PDB file of C-alpha atoms in Angstrom:
ATOM      1  CA  MET A   1      14.775 -35.969 -20.964  1.00 81.00           C
ATOM      2  CA  ALA A   2      15.255 -35.648 -16.917  1.00 88.00           C
ATOM      3  CA  ALA A   3      14.967 -32.048 -17.210  1.00 89.00           C
ATOM      4  CA  PHE A   4      11.623 -32.374 -19.065  1.00 91.00           C
ATOM      5  CA  ALA A   5      10.257 -35.144 -16.563  1.00 94.00           C
ATOM      6  CA  ALA A   6      11.327 -33.011 -13.602  1.00 93.00           C
ATOM      7  CA  LEU A   7       9.278 -29.848 -14.960  1.00 93.00           C
ATOM      8  CA  GLN A   8       6.108 -31.987 -15.502  1.00 95.00           C
ATOM      9  CA  GLU A   9       6.482 -33.311 -12.180  1.00 95.00           C
ATOM     10  CA  THR A  10       6.954 -29.495 -10.833  1.00 93.00           C
ATOM     11  CA  LEU A  11       4.048 -28.123 -12.917  1.00 94.00           C
ATOM     12  CA  ARG A  12       1.995 -30.805 -11.184  1.00 95.00           C
ATOM     13  CA  LYS A  13       2.775 -29.698  -7.955  1.00 92.00           C
ATOM     14  CA  THR A  14       2.245 -26.292  -8.679  1.00 90.00           C
ATOM     15  CA  ARG A  15      -1.394 -27.296 -10.303  1.00 92.00           C
ATOM     16  CA  ASP A  16      -2.177 -29.184  -7.227  1.00 92.00           C
ATOM     17  CA  GLY A  17      -1.281 -26.528  -4.963  1.00 87.00           C
ATOM     18  CA  GLU A  18       1.413 -28.407  -3.280  1.00 87.00           C
ATOM     19  CA  ILE A  19       3.932 -25.402  -4.034  1.00 86.00           C
ATOM     20  CA  ALA A  20       2.926 -21.845  -5.103  1.00 82.00           C
ATOM     21  CA  ASP A  21       5.152 -21.237  -7.514  1.00 84.00           C
ATOM     22  CA  PHE A  22       8.826 -22.078  -8.711  1.00 86.00           C
ATOM     23  CA  ARG A  23      11.926 -20.996 -11.029  1.00 84.00           C
ATOM     24  CA  MET A  24      13.766 -23.387 -12.899  1.00 87.00           C
ATOM     25  CA  ILE A  25      17.718 -22.690 -13.121  1.00 85.00           C
ATOM     26  CA  ILE A  26      19.334 -23.980 -16.081  1.00 86.00           C
ATOM     27  CA  ARG A  27      23.043 -24.181 -16.606  1.00 82.00           C
ATOM     28  CA  GLY A  28      24.244 -21.684 -18.820  1.00 80.00           C
ATOM     29  CA  GLN A  29      20.951 -19.635 -19.049  1.00 79.00           C
ATOM     30  CA  GLN A  30      20.638 -17.837 -15.737  1.00 69.00           C
ATOM     31  CA  ARG A  31      22.973 -16.675 -12.983  1.00 64.00           C
ATOM     32  CA  THR A  32      22.913 -18.778  -9.968  1.00 63.00           C
ATOM     33  CA  THR A  33      21.732 -18.479  -6.580  1.00 61.00           C
ATOM     34  CA  HIS A  34      24.674 -19.891  -4.955  1.00 60.00           C
ATOM     35  CA  SER A  35      28.245 -20.420  -5.055  1.00 62.00           C
ATOM     36  CA  ASP A  36      29.585 -22.096  -8.201  1.00 65.00           C
ATOM     37  CA  SER A  37      31.782 -24.393  -6.073  1.00 67.00           C
ATOM     38  CA  ILE A  38      30.568 -27.725  -5.918  1.00 67.00           C
ATOM     39  CA  LYS A  39      32.404 -28.320  -2.761  1.00 66.00           C
ATOM     40  CA  LEU A  40      30.206 -25.838  -1.068  1.00 64.00           C
ATOM     41  CA  SER A  41      27.082 -25.788  -2.429  1.00 72.00           C
ATOM     42  CA  GLY A  42      24.356 -28.721  -3.093  1.00 75.00           C
ATOM     43  CA  ARG A  43      22.964 -26.528  -5.843  1.00 77.00           C
ATOM     44  CA  ALA A  44      26.148 -26.225  -7.596  1.00 79.00           C
ATOM     45  CA  LYS A  45      26.627 -29.906  -7.501  1.00 82.00           C
ATOM     46  CA  GLU A  46      23.206 -30.603  -8.823  1.00 83.00           C
ATOM     47  CA  LEU A  47      23.548 -28.245 -11.590  1.00 85.00           C
ATOM     48  CA  GLU A  48      26.943 -29.557 -12.722  1.00 84.00           C
ATOM     49  CA  GLU A  49      25.579 -33.138 -12.608  1.00 89.00           C
ATOM     50  CA  LYS A  50      21.829 -32.388 -13.849  1.00 90.00           C
ATOM     51  CA  GLY A  51      22.227 -29.178 -15.655  1.00 88.00           C
ATOM     52  CA  PHE A  52      19.345 -27.729 -13.929  1.00 90.00           C
ATOM     53  CA  TYR A  53      17.625 -27.298 -10.407  1.00 86.00           C
ATOM     54  CA  PHE A  54      14.132 -25.819  -9.226  1.00 86.00           C
ATOM     55  CA  LEU A  55      13.512 -23.197  -6.518  1.00 83.00           C
ATOM     56  CA  ASN A  56      10.116 -24.164  -4.991  1.00 83.00           C
ATOM     57  CA  TYR A  57       7.911 -21.590  -3.296  1.00 81.00           C
ATOM     58  CA  HIS A  58       5.803 -22.845  -0.252  1.00 73.00           C
ATOM     59  CA  LYS A  59       2.292 -22.708  -0.811  1.00 68.00           C
ATOM     60  CA  ASN A  60       1.596 -21.108   2.401  1.00 62.00           C
ATOM     61  CA  GLY A  61       3.905 -18.086   1.564  1.00 61.00           C
ATOM     62  CA  SER A  62       7.639 -17.384   2.116  1.00 57.00           C
ATOM     63  CA  LYS A  63       9.039 -18.551   5.621  1.00 56.00           C
ATOM     64  CA  PRO A  64      12.357 -16.671   6.105  1.00 56.00           C
ATOM     65  CA  ARG A  65      15.122 -18.780   7.234  1.00 58.00           C
ATOM     66  CA  ASP A  66      18.649 -18.477   7.435  1.00 57.00           C
ATOM     67  CA  VAL A  67      19.383 -18.991   3.464  1.00 59.00           C
ATOM     68  CA  TRP A  68      17.408 -16.677   1.139  1.00 63.00           C
ATOM     69  CA  ASP A  69      16.984 -17.796  -2.688  1.00 62.00           C
ATOM     70  CA  ILE A  70      17.496 -14.707  -4.419  1.00 63.00           C
ATOM     71  CA  LEU A  71      18.470 -14.436  -8.311  1.00 61.00           C
ATOM     72  CA  PRO A  72      21.296 -12.088  -8.710  1.00 58.00           C
ATOM     73  CA  GLU A  73      20.794  -9.307 -10.922  1.00 57.00           C
ATOM     74  CA  ASP A  74      22.736  -6.363 -12.276  1.00 53.00           C
ATOM     75  CA  THR A  75      20.430  -3.723 -13.370  1.00 53.00           C
ATOM     76  CA  GLN A  76      23.219  -0.946 -13.031  1.00 50.00           C
ATOM     77  CA  LYS A  77      25.602  -2.976 -15.102  1.00 54.00           C
ATOM     78  CA  ARG A  78      28.312  -2.184 -12.138  1.00 52.00           C
ATOM     79  CA  ASP A  79      29.425   0.826 -13.866  1.00 57.00           C
ATOM     80  CA  LYS A  80      28.040   3.310 -11.451  1.00 59.00           C
ATOM     81  CA  HIS A  81      28.345   1.540  -7.773  1.00 57.00           C
ATOM     82  CA  TYR A  82      30.533  -1.361  -6.967  1.00 54.00           C
ATOM     83  CA  ALA A  83      28.247  -2.869  -4.211  1.00 59.00           C
ATOM     84  CA  ALA A  84      24.756  -3.062  -6.381  1.00 66.00           C
ATOM     85  CA  TYR A  85      22.430  -5.701  -5.006  1.00 78.00           C
ATOM     86  CA  PRO A  86      19.362  -7.360  -6.100  1.00 81.00           C
ATOM     87  CA  GLU A  87      15.941  -5.705  -4.983  1.00 85.00           C
ATOM     88  CA  ASP A  88      14.627  -8.922  -3.559  1.00 83.00           C
ATOM     89  CA  LEU A  89      17.598  -8.735  -0.982  1.00 85.00           C
ATOM     90  CA  CYS A  90      15.692  -5.773   0.672  1.00 87.00           C
ATOM     91  CA  ARG A  91      12.361  -6.471  -0.204  1.00 87.00           C
ATOM     92  CA  ILE A  92      12.187  -9.108   2.345  1.00 83.00           C
ATOM     93  CA  PRO A  93      13.232  -7.189   5.423  1.00 88.00           C
ATOM     94  CA  ILE A  94      11.182  -4.203   4.467  1.00 91.00           C
ATOM     95  CA  LEU A  95       7.956  -6.337   4.120  1.00 88.00           C
ATOM     96  CA  ALA A  96       8.780  -8.139   7.602  1.00 84.00           C
ATOM     97  CA  THR A  97       9.770  -4.971   9.329  1.00 87.00           C
ATOM     98  CA  CYS A  98       8.240  -1.801   7.885  1.00 90.00           C
ATOM     99  CA  PRO A  99       4.631  -1.144   8.216  1.00 90.00           C
ATOM    100  CA  LYS A 100       2.606   0.570   5.112  1.00 91.00           C
ATOM    101  CA  SER A 101       3.002   3.836   7.044  1.00 92.00           C
ATOM    102  CA  GLY A 102       6.465   3.220   8.141  1.00 92.00           C
ATOM    103  CA  VAL A 103       9.432   4.943   6.958  1.00 96.00           C
ATOM    104  CA  VAL A 104      12.809   2.814   5.698  1.00 95.00           C
ATOM    105  CA  LEU A 105      15.950   4.272   6.794  1.00 95.00           C
ATOM    106  CA  ASP A 106      18.995   3.431   4.419  1.00 93.00           C
ATOM    107  CA  PRO A 107      21.994   5.088   6.190  1.00 92.00           C
ATOM    108  CA  PHE A 108      24.409   4.034   3.354  1.00 88.00           C
ATOM    109  CA  VAL A 109      22.132   4.565   0.317  1.00 90.00           C
ATOM    110  CA  GLY A 110      24.532   4.182  -2.490  1.00 87.00           C
ATOM    111  CA  THR A 111      22.695   4.281  -5.770  1.00 86.00           C
ATOM    112  CA  GLY A 112      19.073   3.703  -3.886  1.00 90.00           C
ATOM    113  CA  THR A 113      18.215   0.225  -4.186  1.00 90.00           C
ATOM    114  CA  THR A 114      16.628  -0.067  -0.961  1.00 93.00           C
ATOM    115  CA  THR A 115      14.818   3.426  -1.199  1.00 94.00           C
ATOM    116  CA  LEU A 116      13.557   2.322  -4.869  1.00 93.00           C
ATOM    117  CA  VAL A 117      12.185  -0.830  -3.478  1.00 94.00           C
ATOM    118  CA  ALA A 118      10.514   1.031  -0.357  1.00 95.00           C
ATOM    119  CA  LYS A 119       8.982   3.299  -2.831  1.00 94.00           C
ATOM    120  CA  LYS A 120       7.694   0.260  -4.812  1.00 93.00           C
ATOM    121  CA  LEU A 121       6.263  -1.283  -1.609  1.00 94.00           C
ATOM    122  CA  GLY A 122       4.414   2.065  -0.617  1.00 94.00           C
ATOM    123  CA  ARG A 123       6.628   2.929   2.102  1.00 95.00           C
ATOM    124  CA  LYS A 124       8.667   6.247   2.798  1.00 95.00           C
ATOM    125  CA  SER A 125      12.329   6.195   2.764  1.00 95.00           C
ATOM    126  CA  ILE A 126      15.289   8.442   3.760  1.00 95.00           C
ATOM    127  CA  GLY A 127      18.644   7.701   2.296  1.00 93.00           C
ATOM    128  CA  ILE A 128      21.906   8.785   3.712  1.00 94.00           C
ATOM    129  CA  ASP A 129      25.275   8.756   1.950  1.00 92.00           C
ATOM    130  CA  MET A 130      28.407  10.833   2.015  1.00 91.00           C
ATOM    131  CA  SER A 131      28.713  10.808  -1.699  1.00 88.00           C
ATOM    132  CA  PRO A 132      26.744  13.284  -3.711  1.00 90.00           C
ATOM    133  CA  GLU A 133      27.134  11.617  -6.978  1.00 89.00           C
ATOM    134  CA  TYR A 134      25.209   8.361  -5.237  1.00 87.00           C
ATOM    135  CA  LEU A 135      22.608  10.350  -3.772  1.00 90.00           C
ATOM    136  CA  GLN A 136      21.982  11.793  -7.298  1.00 91.00           C
ATOM    137  CA  ILE A 137      21.639   8.625  -8.776  1.00 87.00           C
ATOM    138  CA  ALA A 138      19.431   7.341  -5.891  1.00 88.00           C
ATOM    139  CA  LYS A 139      17.383  10.512  -6.590  1.00 90.00           C
ATOM    140  CA  ASP A 140      16.932   9.647 -10.040  1.00 90.00           C
ATOM    141  CA  ARG A 141      16.062   6.060  -9.791  1.00 86.00           C
ATOM    142  CA  CYS A 142      13.061   7.014  -7.388  1.00 84.00           C
ATOM    143  CA  ILE A 143      11.774   9.707  -9.385  1.00 84.00           C
ATOM    144  CA  ILE A 144      11.877   7.705 -12.730  1.00 67.00           C
ATOM    145  CA  MET A 145      10.066   4.544 -11.182  1.00 57.00           C
TER     146      MET A 145
END
């Protein structure tokens, strides 16, 4: 019942323009955006106590700060590269620092997440890596898109 009431209030805030959008994180349904330790994370504590929490997006757009709310993703199922990371992790810095006519440089391209996001955002990119296998995976990911 508490989750439903909180959702109704969040929907009202969205409808009234108080927030631009939101994500509802439900225990056991999504990967979390924080440490699972209730000693380290207020969100972990909230999830443990209530079973849910909301990520609200500001009506004036994202305002970068010290902590970013990025939902973990594992599109590669960790079988191709041990350090894969969510596309959202590089989307914010690319948008903030690279003009549309600019070039994104990733000196440790790995399997190409940064170069893929650069392409999706209409930027050119250069990826460098010592591993020919990783370079081929990055190339294939950018071509398939």
